[in-house]
Short mmCIF file of C-alpha atoms and ligand atoms in Angstrom, two decimals:
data_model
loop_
_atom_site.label_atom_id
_atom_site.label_comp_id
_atom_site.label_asym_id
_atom_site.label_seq_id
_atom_site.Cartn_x
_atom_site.Cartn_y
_atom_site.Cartn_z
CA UNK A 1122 292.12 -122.07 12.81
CA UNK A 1123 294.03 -120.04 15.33
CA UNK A 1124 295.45 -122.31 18.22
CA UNK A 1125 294.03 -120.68 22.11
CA UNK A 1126 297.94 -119.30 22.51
CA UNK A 1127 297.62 -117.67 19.27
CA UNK A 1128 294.03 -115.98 19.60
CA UNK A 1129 294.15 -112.52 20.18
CA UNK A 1130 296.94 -112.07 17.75
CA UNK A 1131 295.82 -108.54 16.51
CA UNK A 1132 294.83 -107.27 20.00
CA UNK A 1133 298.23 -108.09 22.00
CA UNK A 1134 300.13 -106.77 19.10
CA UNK A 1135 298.05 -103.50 18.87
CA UNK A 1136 299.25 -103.51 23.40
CA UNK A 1137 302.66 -104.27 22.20
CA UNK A 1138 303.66 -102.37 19.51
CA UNK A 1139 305.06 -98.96 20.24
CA UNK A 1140 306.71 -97.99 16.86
CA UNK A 1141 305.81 -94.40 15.81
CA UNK A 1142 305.60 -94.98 12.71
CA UNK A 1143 305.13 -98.45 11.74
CA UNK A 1144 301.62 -100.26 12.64
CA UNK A 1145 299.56 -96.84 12.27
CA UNK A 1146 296.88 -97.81 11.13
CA UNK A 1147 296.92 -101.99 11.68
CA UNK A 1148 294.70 -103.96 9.53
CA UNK A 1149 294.33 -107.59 10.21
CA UNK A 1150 292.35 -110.08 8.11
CA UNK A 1151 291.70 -113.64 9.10
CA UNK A 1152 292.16 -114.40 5.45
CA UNK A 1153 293.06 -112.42 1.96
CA UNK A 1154 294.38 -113.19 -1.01
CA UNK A 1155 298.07 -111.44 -0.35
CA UNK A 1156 298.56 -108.63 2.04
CA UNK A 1157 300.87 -107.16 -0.83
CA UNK A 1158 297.80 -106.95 -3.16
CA UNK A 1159 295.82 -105.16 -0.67
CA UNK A 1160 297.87 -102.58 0.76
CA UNK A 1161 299.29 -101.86 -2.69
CA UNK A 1162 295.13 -101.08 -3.29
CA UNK A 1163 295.59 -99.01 -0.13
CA UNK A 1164 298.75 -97.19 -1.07
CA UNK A 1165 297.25 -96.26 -4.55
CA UNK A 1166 293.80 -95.15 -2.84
CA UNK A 1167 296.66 -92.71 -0.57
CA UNK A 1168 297.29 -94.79 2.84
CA UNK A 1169 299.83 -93.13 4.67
CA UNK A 1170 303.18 -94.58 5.50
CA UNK A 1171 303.65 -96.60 8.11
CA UNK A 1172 299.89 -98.49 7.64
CA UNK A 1173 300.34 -102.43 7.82
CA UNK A 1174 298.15 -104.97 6.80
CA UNK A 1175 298.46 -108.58 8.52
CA UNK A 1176 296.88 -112.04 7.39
CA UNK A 1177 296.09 -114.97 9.56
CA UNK A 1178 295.83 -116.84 6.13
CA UNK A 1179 296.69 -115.86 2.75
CA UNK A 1180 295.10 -117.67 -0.17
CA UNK A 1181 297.15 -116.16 -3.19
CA UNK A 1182 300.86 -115.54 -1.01
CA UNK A 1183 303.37 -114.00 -3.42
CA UNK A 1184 306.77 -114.85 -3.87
CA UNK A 1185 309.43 -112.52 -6.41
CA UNK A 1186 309.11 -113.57 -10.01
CA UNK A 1187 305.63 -114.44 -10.33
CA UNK A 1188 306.36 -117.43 -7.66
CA UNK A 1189 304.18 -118.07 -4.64
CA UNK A 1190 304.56 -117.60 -1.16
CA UNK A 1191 302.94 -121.24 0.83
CA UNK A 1192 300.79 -119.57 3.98
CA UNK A 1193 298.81 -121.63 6.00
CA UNK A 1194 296.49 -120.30 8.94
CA UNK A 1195 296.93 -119.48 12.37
CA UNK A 1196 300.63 -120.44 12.61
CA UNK A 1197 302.90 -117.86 10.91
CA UNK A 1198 303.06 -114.14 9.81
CA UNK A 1199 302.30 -112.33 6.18
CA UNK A 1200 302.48 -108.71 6.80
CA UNK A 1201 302.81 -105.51 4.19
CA UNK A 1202 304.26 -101.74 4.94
CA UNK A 1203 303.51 -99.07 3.06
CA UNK A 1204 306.33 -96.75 2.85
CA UNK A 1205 306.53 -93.50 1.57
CA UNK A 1206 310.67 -93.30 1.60
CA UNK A 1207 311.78 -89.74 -0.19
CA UNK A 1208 314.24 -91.72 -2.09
CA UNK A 1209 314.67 -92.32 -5.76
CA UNK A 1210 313.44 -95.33 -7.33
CA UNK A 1211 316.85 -97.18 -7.73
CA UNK A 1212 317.22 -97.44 -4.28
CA UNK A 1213 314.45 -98.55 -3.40
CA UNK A 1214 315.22 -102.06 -3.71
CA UNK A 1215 317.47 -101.50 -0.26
CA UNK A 1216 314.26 -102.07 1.83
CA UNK A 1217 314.66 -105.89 1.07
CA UNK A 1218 318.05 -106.08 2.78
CA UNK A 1219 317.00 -103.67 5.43
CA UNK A 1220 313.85 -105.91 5.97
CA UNK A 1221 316.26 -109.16 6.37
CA UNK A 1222 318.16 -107.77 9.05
CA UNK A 1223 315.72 -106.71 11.20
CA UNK A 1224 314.02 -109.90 10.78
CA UNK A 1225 317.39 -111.82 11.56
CA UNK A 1226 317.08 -109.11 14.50
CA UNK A 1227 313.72 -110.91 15.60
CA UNK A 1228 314.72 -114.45 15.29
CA UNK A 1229 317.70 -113.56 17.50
CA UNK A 1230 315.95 -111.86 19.91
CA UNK A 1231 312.74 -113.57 20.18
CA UNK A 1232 314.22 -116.86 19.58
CA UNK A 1233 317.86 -117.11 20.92
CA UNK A 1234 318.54 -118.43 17.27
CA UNK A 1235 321.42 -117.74 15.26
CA UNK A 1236 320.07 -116.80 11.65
CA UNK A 1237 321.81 -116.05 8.56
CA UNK A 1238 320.49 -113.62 5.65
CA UNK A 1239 320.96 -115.10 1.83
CA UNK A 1240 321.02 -111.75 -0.47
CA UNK A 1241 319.58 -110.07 -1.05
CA UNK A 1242 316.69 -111.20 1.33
CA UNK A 1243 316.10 -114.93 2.50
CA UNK A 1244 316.74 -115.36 5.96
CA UNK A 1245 318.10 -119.01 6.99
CA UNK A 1246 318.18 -121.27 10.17
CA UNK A 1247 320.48 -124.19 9.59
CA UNK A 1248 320.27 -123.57 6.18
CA UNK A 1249 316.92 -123.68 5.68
CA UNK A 1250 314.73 -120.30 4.31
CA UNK A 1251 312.24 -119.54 7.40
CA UNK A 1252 311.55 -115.95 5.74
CA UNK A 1253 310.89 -114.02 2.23
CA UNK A 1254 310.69 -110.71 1.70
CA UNK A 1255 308.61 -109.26 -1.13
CA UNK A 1256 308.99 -105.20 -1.79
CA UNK A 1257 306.95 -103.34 -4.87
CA UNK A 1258 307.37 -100.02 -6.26
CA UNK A 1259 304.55 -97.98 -7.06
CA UNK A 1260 305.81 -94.71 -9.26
CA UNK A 1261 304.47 -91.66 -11.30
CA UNK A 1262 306.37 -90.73 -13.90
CA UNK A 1263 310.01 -92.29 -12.54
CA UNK A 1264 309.38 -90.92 -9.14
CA UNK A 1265 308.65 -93.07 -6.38
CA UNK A 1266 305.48 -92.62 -4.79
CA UNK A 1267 305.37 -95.94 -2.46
CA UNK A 1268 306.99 -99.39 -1.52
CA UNK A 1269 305.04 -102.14 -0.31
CA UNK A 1270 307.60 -104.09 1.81
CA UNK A 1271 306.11 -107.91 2.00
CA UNK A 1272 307.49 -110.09 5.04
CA UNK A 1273 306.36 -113.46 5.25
CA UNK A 1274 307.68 -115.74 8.56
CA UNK A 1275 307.08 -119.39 9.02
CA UNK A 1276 306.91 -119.34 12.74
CA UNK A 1277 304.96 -122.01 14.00
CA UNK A 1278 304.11 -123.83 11.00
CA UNK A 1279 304.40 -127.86 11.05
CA UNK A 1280 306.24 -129.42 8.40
CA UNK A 1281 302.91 -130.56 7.30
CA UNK A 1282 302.12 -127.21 6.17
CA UNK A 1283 304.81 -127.28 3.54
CA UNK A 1284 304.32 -129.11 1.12
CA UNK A 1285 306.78 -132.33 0.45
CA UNK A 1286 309.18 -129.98 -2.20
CA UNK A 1287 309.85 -127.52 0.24
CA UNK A 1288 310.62 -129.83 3.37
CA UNK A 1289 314.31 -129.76 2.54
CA UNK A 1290 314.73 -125.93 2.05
CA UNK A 1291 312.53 -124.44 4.11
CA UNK A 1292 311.57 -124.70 7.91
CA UNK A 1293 309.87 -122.82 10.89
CA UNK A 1294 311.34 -120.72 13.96
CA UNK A 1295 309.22 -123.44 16.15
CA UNK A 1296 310.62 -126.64 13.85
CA UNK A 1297 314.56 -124.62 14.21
CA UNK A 1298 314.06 -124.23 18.42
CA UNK A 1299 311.86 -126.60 19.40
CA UNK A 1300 309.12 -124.47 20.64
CA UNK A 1301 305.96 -122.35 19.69
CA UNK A 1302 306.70 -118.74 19.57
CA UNK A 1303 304.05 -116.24 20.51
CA UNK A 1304 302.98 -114.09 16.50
CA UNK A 1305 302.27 -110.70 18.42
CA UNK A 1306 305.77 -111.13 20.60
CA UNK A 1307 307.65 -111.94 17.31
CA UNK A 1308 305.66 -109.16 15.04
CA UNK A 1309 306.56 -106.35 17.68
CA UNK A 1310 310.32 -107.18 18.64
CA UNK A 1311 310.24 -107.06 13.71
CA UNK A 1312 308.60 -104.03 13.55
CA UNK A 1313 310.35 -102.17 16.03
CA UNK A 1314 313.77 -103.62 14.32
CA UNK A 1315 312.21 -102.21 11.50
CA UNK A 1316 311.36 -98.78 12.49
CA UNK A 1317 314.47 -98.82 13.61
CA UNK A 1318 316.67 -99.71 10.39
CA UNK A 1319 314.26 -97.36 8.38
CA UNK A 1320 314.76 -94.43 10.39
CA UNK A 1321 318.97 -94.56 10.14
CA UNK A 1322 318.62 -95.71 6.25
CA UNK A 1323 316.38 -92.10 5.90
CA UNK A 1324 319.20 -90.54 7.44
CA UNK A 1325 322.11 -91.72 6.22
CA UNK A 1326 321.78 -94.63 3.35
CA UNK A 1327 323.02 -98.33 3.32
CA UNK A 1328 325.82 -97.58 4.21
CA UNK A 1329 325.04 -97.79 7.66
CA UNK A 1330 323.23 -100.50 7.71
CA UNK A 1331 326.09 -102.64 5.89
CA UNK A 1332 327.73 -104.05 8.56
CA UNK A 1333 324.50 -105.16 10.39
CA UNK A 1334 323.90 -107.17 6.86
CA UNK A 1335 326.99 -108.96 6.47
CA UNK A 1336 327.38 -110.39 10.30
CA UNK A 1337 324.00 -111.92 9.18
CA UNK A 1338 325.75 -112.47 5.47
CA UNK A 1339 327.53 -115.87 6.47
CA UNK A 1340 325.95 -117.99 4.19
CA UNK A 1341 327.31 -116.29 0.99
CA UNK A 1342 330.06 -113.87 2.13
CA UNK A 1343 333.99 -115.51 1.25
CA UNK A 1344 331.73 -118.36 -0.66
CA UNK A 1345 331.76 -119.65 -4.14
CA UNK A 1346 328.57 -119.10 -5.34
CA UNK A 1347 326.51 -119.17 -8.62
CA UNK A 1348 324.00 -115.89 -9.38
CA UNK A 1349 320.96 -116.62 -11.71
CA UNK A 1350 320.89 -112.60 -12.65
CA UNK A 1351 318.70 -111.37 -14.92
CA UNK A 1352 322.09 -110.74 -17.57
CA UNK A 1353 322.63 -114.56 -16.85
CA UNK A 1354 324.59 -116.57 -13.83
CA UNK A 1355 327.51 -115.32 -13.00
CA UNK A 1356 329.84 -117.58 -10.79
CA UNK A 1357 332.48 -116.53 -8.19
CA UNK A 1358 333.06 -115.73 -4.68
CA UNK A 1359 330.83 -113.09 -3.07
CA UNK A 1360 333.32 -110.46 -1.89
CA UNK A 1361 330.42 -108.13 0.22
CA UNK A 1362 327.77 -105.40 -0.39
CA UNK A 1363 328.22 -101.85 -2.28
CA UNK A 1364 327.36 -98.55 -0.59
CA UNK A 1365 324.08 -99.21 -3.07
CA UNK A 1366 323.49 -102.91 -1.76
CA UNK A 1367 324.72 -104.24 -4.65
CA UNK A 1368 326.09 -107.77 -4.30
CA UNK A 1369 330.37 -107.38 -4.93
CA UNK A 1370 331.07 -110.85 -6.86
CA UNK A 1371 334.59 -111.68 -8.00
CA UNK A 1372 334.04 -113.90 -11.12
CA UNK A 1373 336.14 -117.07 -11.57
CA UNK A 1374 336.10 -116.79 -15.13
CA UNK A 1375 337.21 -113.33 -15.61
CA UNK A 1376 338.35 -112.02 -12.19
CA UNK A 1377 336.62 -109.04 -12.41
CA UNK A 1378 334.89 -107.39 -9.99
CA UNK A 1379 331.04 -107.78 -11.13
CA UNK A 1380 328.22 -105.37 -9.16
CA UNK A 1381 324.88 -107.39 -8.87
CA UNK A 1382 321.42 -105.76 -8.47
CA UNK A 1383 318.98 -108.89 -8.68
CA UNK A 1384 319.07 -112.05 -8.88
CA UNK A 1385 319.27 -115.72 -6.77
CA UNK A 1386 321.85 -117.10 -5.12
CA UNK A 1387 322.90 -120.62 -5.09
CA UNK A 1388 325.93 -121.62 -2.47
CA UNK A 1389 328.13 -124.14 -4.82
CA UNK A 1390 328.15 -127.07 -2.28
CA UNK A 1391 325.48 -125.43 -0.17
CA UNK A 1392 324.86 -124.02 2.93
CA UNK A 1393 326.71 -125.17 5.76
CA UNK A 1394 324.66 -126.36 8.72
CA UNK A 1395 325.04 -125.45 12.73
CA UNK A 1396 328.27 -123.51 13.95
CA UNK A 1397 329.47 -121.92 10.97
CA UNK A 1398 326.35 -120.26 10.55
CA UNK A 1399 326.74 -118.41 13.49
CA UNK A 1400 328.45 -114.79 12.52
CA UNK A 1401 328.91 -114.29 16.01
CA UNK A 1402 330.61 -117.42 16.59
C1 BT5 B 838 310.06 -114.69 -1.47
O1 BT5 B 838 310.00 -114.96 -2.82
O2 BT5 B 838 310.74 -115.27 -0.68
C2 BT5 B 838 309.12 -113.56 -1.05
C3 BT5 B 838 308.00 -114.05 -0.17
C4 BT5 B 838 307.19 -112.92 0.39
C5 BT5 B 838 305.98 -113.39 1.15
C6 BT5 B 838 305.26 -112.27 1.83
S1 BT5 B 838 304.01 -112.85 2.89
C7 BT5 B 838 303.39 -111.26 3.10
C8 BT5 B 838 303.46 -110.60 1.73
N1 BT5 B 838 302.27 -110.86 0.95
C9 BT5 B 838 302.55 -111.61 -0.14
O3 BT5 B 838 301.71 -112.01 -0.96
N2 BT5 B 838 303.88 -111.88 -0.18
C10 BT5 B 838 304.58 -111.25 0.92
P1 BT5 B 838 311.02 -115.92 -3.58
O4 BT5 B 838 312.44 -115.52 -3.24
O5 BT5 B 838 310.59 -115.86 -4.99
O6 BT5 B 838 310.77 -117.33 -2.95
C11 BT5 B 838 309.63 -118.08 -3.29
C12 BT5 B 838 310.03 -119.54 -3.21
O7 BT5 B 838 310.24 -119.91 -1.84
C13 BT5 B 838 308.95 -120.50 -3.71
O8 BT5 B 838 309.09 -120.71 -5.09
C14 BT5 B 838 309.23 -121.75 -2.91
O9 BT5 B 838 310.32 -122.48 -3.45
C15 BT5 B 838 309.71 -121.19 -1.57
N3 BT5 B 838 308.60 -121.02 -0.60
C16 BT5 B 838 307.29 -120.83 -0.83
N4 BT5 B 838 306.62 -120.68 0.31
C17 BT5 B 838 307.54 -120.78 1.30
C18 BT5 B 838 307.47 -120.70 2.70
N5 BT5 B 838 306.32 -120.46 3.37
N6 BT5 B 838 308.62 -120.86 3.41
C19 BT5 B 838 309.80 -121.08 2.80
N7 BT5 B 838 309.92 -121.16 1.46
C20 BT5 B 838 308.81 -121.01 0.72
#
Protein backbone atom coordinates (compact mmCIF):
# COMPACT_ATOMS: atom_id res chain seq x y z
CA UNK A 1 0.00 0.00 0.00
CA UNK A 2 0.91 3.46 -1.11
CA UNK A 3 1.55 5.84 1.95
CA UNK A 4 -1.09 9.41 1.53
CA UNK A 5 2.42 11.38 0.45
CA UNK A 6 2.98 8.83 -2.09
CA UNK A 7 -0.64 8.52 -3.70
CA UNK A 8 -0.93 10.10 -6.82
CA UNK A 9 2.43 8.90 -7.90
CA UNK A 10 1.50 8.47 -11.67
CA UNK A 11 -0.58 11.70 -11.86
CA UNK A 12 2.10 14.31 -10.38
CA UNK A 13 4.70 12.67 -12.45
CA UNK A 14 2.57 12.79 -15.70
CA UNK A 15 2.35 17.24 -14.29
CA UNK A 16 6.00 16.98 -13.83
CA UNK A 17 7.64 15.42 -16.42
CA UNK A 18 8.52 17.52 -19.42
CA UNK A 19 11.05 15.26 -21.31
CA UNK A 20 10.27 15.09 -25.07
CA UNK A 21 11.05 12.05 -25.45
CA UNK A 22 11.12 10.00 -22.46
CA UNK A 23 7.63 9.20 -20.56
CA UNK A 24 5.56 9.24 -23.99
CA UNK A 25 3.42 7.10 -23.49
CA UNK A 26 3.56 6.38 -19.34
CA UNK A 27 2.24 3.16 -18.17
CA UNK A 28 1.92 2.60 -14.52
CA UNK A 29 0.83 -0.65 -12.83
CA UNK A 30 0.16 -1.00 -9.16
CA UNK A 31 1.75 -4.39 -9.52
CA UNK A 32 3.53 -6.68 -12.44
CA UNK A 33 5.73 -9.19 -12.56
CA UNK A 34 8.92 -6.94 -13.92
CA UNK A 35 8.48 -3.80 -15.86
CA UNK A 36 11.44 -5.25 -18.06
CA UNK A 37 9.22 -8.24 -19.05
CA UNK A 38 6.46 -6.07 -20.07
CA UNK A 39 7.81 -3.38 -22.03
CA UNK A 40 10.16 -5.85 -23.72
CA UNK A 41 6.33 -7.45 -24.76
CA UNK A 42 5.67 -3.83 -25.77
CA UNK A 43 8.84 -3.18 -27.70
CA UNK A 44 8.40 -6.52 -29.68
CA UNK A 45 4.53 -5.70 -30.32
CA UNK A 46 6.40 -2.05 -31.88
CA UNK A 47 6.11 0.62 -28.85
CA UNK A 48 7.86 3.55 -29.81
CA UNK A 49 10.89 4.90 -28.08
CA UNK A 50 10.69 6.81 -25.36
CA UNK A 51 7.38 4.67 -23.80
CA UNK A 52 8.02 3.81 -19.98
CA UNK A 53 6.41 1.46 -17.93
CA UNK A 54 6.42 2.05 -13.96
CA UNK A 55 5.49 -0.48 -11.05
CA UNK A 56 4.28 0.38 -7.63
CA UNK A 57 5.19 -3.36 -6.89
CA UNK A 58 6.97 -5.86 -8.81
CA UNK A 59 6.46 -9.53 -8.01
CA UNK A 60 9.22 -11.18 -10.30
CA UNK A 61 12.05 -7.88 -10.13
CA UNK A 62 15.06 -8.84 -12.25
CA UNK A 63 18.49 -8.44 -11.48
CA UNK A 64 21.63 -9.24 -14.39
CA UNK A 65 22.49 -12.91 -14.48
CA UNK A 66 19.33 -14.52 -13.85
CA UNK A 67 19.41 -12.76 -10.17
CA UNK A 68 16.47 -10.90 -8.71
CA UNK A 69 15.75 -7.49 -8.11
CA UNK A 70 13.85 -7.26 -4.09
CA UNK A 71 10.74 -4.58 -4.79
CA UNK A 72 8.39 -3.98 -2.28
CA UNK A 73 5.20 -1.64 -2.72
CA UNK A 74 4.54 1.84 -2.47
CA UNK A 75 8.05 2.91 -1.37
CA UNK A 76 10.55 2.84 -4.27
CA UNK A 77 10.78 2.99 -8.15
CA UNK A 78 11.03 0.01 -10.98
CA UNK A 79 10.77 1.70 -14.24
CA UNK A 80 11.67 0.38 -18.07
CA UNK A 81 12.56 2.61 -21.40
CA UNK A 82 12.24 1.47 -24.53
CA UNK A 83 14.83 2.83 -26.71
CA UNK A 84 15.19 2.69 -30.19
CA UNK A 85 19.10 4.05 -30.26
CA UNK A 86 20.47 3.83 -34.16
CA UNK A 87 23.52 2.29 -32.77
CA UNK A 88 25.07 -1.08 -33.29
CA UNK A 89 24.58 -3.77 -30.93
CA UNK A 90 28.06 -3.63 -29.19
CA UNK A 91 27.39 -0.47 -27.90
CA UNK A 92 24.57 -0.85 -26.65
CA UNK A 93 25.63 -1.93 -23.38
CA UNK A 94 26.68 2.05 -22.81
CA UNK A 95 23.04 2.78 -21.73
CA UNK A 96 23.90 1.09 -18.30
CA UNK A 97 26.62 3.63 -17.51
CA UNK A 98 24.67 6.41 -19.04
CA UNK A 99 21.65 5.27 -16.84
CA UNK A 100 24.04 5.41 -13.55
CA UNK A 101 24.94 8.83 -14.01
CA UNK A 102 21.90 10.34 -14.44
CA UNK A 103 20.63 8.49 -11.58
CA UNK A 104 23.72 9.67 -9.42
CA UNK A 105 22.36 13.04 -11.12
CA UNK A 106 18.95 12.47 -9.17
CA UNK A 107 20.23 11.44 -5.86
CA UNK A 108 22.34 14.63 -5.96
CA UNK A 109 19.84 16.77 -6.91
CA UNK A 110 16.82 15.52 -5.28
CA UNK A 111 18.62 14.46 -2.29
CA UNK A 112 21.70 16.72 -1.54
CA UNK A 113 23.53 13.24 -1.36
CA UNK A 114 26.83 12.52 -2.54
CA UNK A 115 26.58 9.11 -4.56
CA UNK A 116 29.11 7.07 -6.15
CA UNK A 117 28.58 4.74 -9.39
CA UNK A 118 30.27 1.01 -9.12
CA UNK A 119 30.80 -0.07 -13.00
CA UNK A 120 29.50 -0.54 -14.82
CA UNK A 121 26.10 0.38 -13.10
CA UNK A 122 25.44 0.16 -9.22
CA UNK A 123 25.03 3.36 -7.74
CA UNK A 124 26.26 3.64 -3.92
CA UNK A 125 25.53 5.87 -0.81
CA UNK A 126 28.08 5.20 1.87
CA UNK A 127 28.87 2.23 0.25
CA UNK A 128 25.85 0.71 0.11
CA UNK A 129 23.95 -0.21 -3.60
CA UNK A 130 20.59 2.05 -3.45
CA UNK A 131 20.21 1.39 -7.40
CA UNK A 132 20.51 -1.42 -10.31
CA UNK A 133 20.26 -0.98 -13.63
CA UNK A 134 19.04 -3.75 -15.93
CA UNK A 135 19.33 -3.04 -19.99
CA UNK A 136 18.20 -5.90 -22.74
CA UNK A 137 18.79 -6.06 -26.31
CA UNK A 138 16.21 -7.04 -28.58
CA UNK A 139 17.86 -7.68 -32.32
CA UNK A 140 17.00 -9.04 -35.88
CA UNK A 141 19.53 -10.53 -37.50
CA UNK A 142 22.68 -8.64 -35.50
CA UNK A 143 20.96 -5.35 -35.80
CA UNK A 144 19.58 -3.71 -32.93
CA UNK A 145 16.06 -3.12 -32.97
CA UNK A 146 15.47 -2.02 -29.12
CA UNK A 147 16.96 -1.69 -25.50
CA UNK A 148 14.92 -2.02 -22.57
CA UNK A 149 16.85 0.12 -20.00
CA UNK A 150 15.62 -1.29 -16.34
CA UNK A 151 16.16 1.24 -13.32
CA UNK A 152 15.25 0.09 -10.07
CA UNK A 153 15.66 2.81 -6.86
CA UNK A 154 15.19 1.96 -3.26
CA UNK A 155 13.90 5.29 -2.19
CA UNK A 156 11.85 5.04 0.67
CA UNK A 157 12.07 1.53 1.48
CA UNK A 158 12.60 0.47 5.35
CA UNK A 159 15.24 -1.81 6.09
CA UNK A 160 12.49 -4.17 6.75
CA UNK A 161 11.85 -4.44 3.19
CA UNK A 162 15.21 -6.02 2.54
CA UNK A 163 15.60 -8.89 3.55
CA UNK A 164 18.36 -9.69 6.49
CA UNK A 165 21.28 -10.66 3.51
CA UNK A 166 21.02 -7.53 1.92
CA UNK A 167 20.96 -5.14 5.09
CA UNK A 168 24.72 -4.73 4.88
CA UNK A 169 25.01 -3.91 1.09
CA UNK A 170 22.19 -2.29 0.23
CA UNK A 171 20.15 0.78 1.60
CA UNK A 172 17.51 3.51 0.66
CA UNK A 173 17.84 7.36 -0.38
CA UNK A 174 15.34 7.88 2.81
CA UNK A 175 17.58 5.29 5.20
CA UNK A 176 21.09 7.42 3.50
CA UNK A 177 19.31 11.18 4.39
CA UNK A 178 17.08 10.70 6.87
CA UNK A 179 13.96 11.60 5.13
CA UNK A 180 11.10 10.39 2.74
CA UNK A 181 11.60 11.58 -0.71
CA UNK A 182 8.63 12.35 -2.89
CA UNK A 183 8.68 9.03 -6.18
CA UNK A 184 7.20 11.55 -8.85
CA UNK A 185 9.90 14.47 -7.69
CA UNK A 186 12.73 11.84 -7.85
CA UNK A 187 11.34 9.99 -11.24
CA UNK A 188 11.22 13.48 -13.10
CA UNK A 189 14.56 15.27 -11.91
CA UNK A 190 15.96 10.82 -13.51
CA UNK A 191 14.25 11.06 -16.49
CA UNK A 192 15.04 14.40 -17.47
CA UNK A 193 18.91 13.47 -16.50
CA UNK A 194 18.18 10.86 -18.74
CA UNK A 195 16.84 12.51 -21.74
CA UNK A 196 19.46 14.46 -21.27
CA UNK A 197 22.59 11.96 -21.34
CA UNK A 198 20.75 10.09 -24.24
CA UNK A 199 20.42 12.93 -26.42
CA UNK A 200 24.50 13.97 -26.25
CA UNK A 201 25.43 10.00 -26.33
CA UNK A 202 23.16 10.06 -29.94
CA UNK A 203 25.27 12.78 -30.89
CA UNK A 204 28.49 12.23 -30.04
CA UNK A 205 29.24 8.67 -28.14
CA UNK A 206 30.67 7.93 -24.59
CA UNK A 207 33.01 9.82 -24.96
CA UNK A 208 31.24 12.64 -23.74
CA UNK A 209 29.69 11.32 -21.19
CA UNK A 210 33.10 9.93 -19.63
CA UNK A 211 33.95 12.43 -17.43
CA UNK A 212 30.39 12.77 -15.91
CA UNK A 213 31.02 8.80 -15.07
CA UNK A 214 34.20 8.86 -13.39
CA UNK A 215 33.51 12.03 -10.87
CA UNK A 216 30.74 9.52 -9.84
CA UNK A 217 33.56 6.54 -10.39
CA UNK A 218 35.17 6.99 -6.79
CA UNK A 219 34.51 3.82 -5.51
CA UNK A 220 36.65 1.85 -8.05
CA UNK A 221 38.76 4.44 -9.94
CA UNK A 222 42.87 4.37 -8.52
CA UNK A 223 41.49 1.10 -6.44
CA UNK A 224 42.66 -2.42 -6.26
CA UNK A 225 39.95 -4.32 -7.24
CA UNK A 226 38.98 -7.94 -8.22
CA UNK A 227 36.61 -8.43 -11.64
CA UNK A 228 34.47 -11.69 -11.74
CA UNK A 229 34.41 -11.38 -15.86
CA UNK A 230 32.93 -13.75 -17.77
CA UNK A 231 36.92 -14.91 -19.08
CA UNK A 232 37.46 -15.22 -15.20
CA UNK A 233 38.56 -12.48 -12.32
CA UNK A 234 41.00 -10.46 -13.18
CA UNK A 235 42.70 -8.41 -10.29
CA UNK A 236 44.35 -4.94 -10.43
CA UNK A 237 43.79 -1.35 -10.12
CA UNK A 238 41.00 0.20 -12.22
CA UNK A 239 42.84 2.81 -14.30
CA UNK A 240 39.29 4.51 -15.96
CA UNK A 241 36.78 3.95 -18.84
CA UNK A 242 37.53 3.43 -22.77
CA UNK A 243 35.99 5.66 -25.43
CA UNK A 244 33.66 2.22 -25.65
CA UNK A 245 32.95 2.13 -21.75
CA UNK A 246 35.08 -0.50 -21.31
CA UNK A 247 36.52 -0.80 -17.80
CA UNK A 248 40.75 0.06 -18.24
CA UNK A 249 42.23 -2.49 -15.49
CA UNK A 250 45.98 -2.68 -14.94
CA UNK A 251 46.55 -6.33 -13.78
CA UNK A 252 48.89 -7.02 -10.83
CA UNK A 253 49.91 -10.18 -12.17
CA UNK A 254 50.88 -9.25 -15.58
CA UNK A 255 50.85 -5.42 -15.77
CA UNK A 256 49.07 -5.27 -18.72
CA UNK A 257 46.58 -3.13 -19.61
CA UNK A 258 43.29 -5.46 -19.70
CA UNK A 259 39.85 -3.83 -21.49
CA UNK A 260 36.72 -5.20 -19.57
CA UNK A 261 33.20 -5.42 -21.10
CA UNK A 262 31.15 -7.28 -18.25
CA UNK A 263 31.52 -8.37 -15.30
CA UNK A 264 31.31 -7.48 -11.16
CA UNK A 265 33.35 -5.60 -9.28
CA UNK A 266 34.58 -6.29 -5.88
CA UNK A 267 36.74 -3.29 -4.05
CA UNK A 268 39.71 -5.47 -2.29
CA UNK A 269 39.16 -4.03 1.26
CA UNK A 270 35.86 -2.46 0.26
CA UNK A 271 34.25 0.56 -0.17
CA UNK A 272 35.23 3.36 1.84
CA UNK A 273 32.47 5.06 3.80
CA UNK A 274 31.55 9.06 4.15
CA UNK A 275 34.13 11.73 2.76
CA UNK A 276 36.07 9.88 0.38
CA UNK A 277 33.12 9.02 -1.41
CA UNK A 278 32.47 12.35 -2.28
CA UNK A 279 34.15 13.07 -5.97
CA UNK A 280 33.50 16.52 -5.39
CA UNK A 281 35.15 16.64 -2.18
C1 LIG B 1 20.88 -5.22 -10.81
O1 LIG B 1 21.25 -6.54 -10.96
O2 LIG B 1 21.33 -4.47 -10.00
C2 LIG B 1 19.78 -4.79 -11.79
C3 LIG B 1 18.49 -4.49 -11.09
C4 LIG B 1 17.47 -3.89 -12.02
C5 LIG B 1 16.12 -3.72 -11.38
C6 LIG B 1 15.16 -3.00 -12.26
S1 LIG B 1 13.69 -2.59 -11.43
C7 LIG B 1 12.93 -2.13 -12.90
C8 LIG B 1 13.37 -3.15 -13.94
N1 LIG B 1 12.49 -4.30 -13.96
C9 LIG B 1 13.13 -5.41 -13.56
O3 LIG B 1 12.60 -6.54 -13.46
N2 LIG B 1 14.42 -5.12 -13.28
C10 LIG B 1 14.72 -3.73 -13.53
P1 LIG B 1 22.51 -7.19 -10.25
O4 LIG B 1 23.73 -6.34 -10.48
O5 LIG B 1 22.52 -8.58 -10.74
O6 LIG B 1 22.18 -7.11 -8.72
C11 LIG B 1 21.24 -7.99 -8.14
C12 LIG B 1 21.70 -8.23 -6.71
O7 LIG B 1 21.51 -7.03 -5.94
C13 LIG B 1 20.89 -9.30 -5.98
O8 LIG B 1 21.45 -10.57 -6.19
C14 LIG B 1 20.99 -8.86 -4.54
O9 LIG B 1 22.25 -9.22 -3.97
C15 LIG B 1 21.01 -7.34 -4.65
N3 LIG B 1 19.66 -6.75 -4.56
C16 LIG B 1 18.46 -7.31 -4.85
N4 LIG B 1 17.47 -6.43 -4.67
C17 LIG B 1 18.05 -5.29 -4.24
C18 LIG B 1 17.55 -4.01 -3.90
N5 LIG B 1 16.25 -3.69 -3.97
N6 LIG B 1 18.45 -3.07 -3.51
C19 LIG B 1 19.77 -3.32 -3.45
N7 LIG B 1 20.30 -4.52 -3.77
C20 LIG B 1 19.45 -5.49 -4.17
Amino acid sequence: MSTAMERGFAEKLTVQLHTRILGKPLHFFPTIDSTNVYAGRLAREGAIEGAIVIADAQSGGKGRLGRSWVSPPGVNLYLSVILRPSVPATAAPQLNLLAAVAVADAVTEVCQLSPSIKWPNDVLVDGKKVCGILAEMQTDAGALRAVILGIGVNINAPLSAFPEELHDKASSLLLVSGRAIDRSVFTASLLTHLEKYYVLWLEQGFPALRAAWEMYASAVLGKRIAVAAPEGTVTGVALGLDDDGALLLRGERDGEVHRLLAGDVSVIGGYDRGEKDDPRR
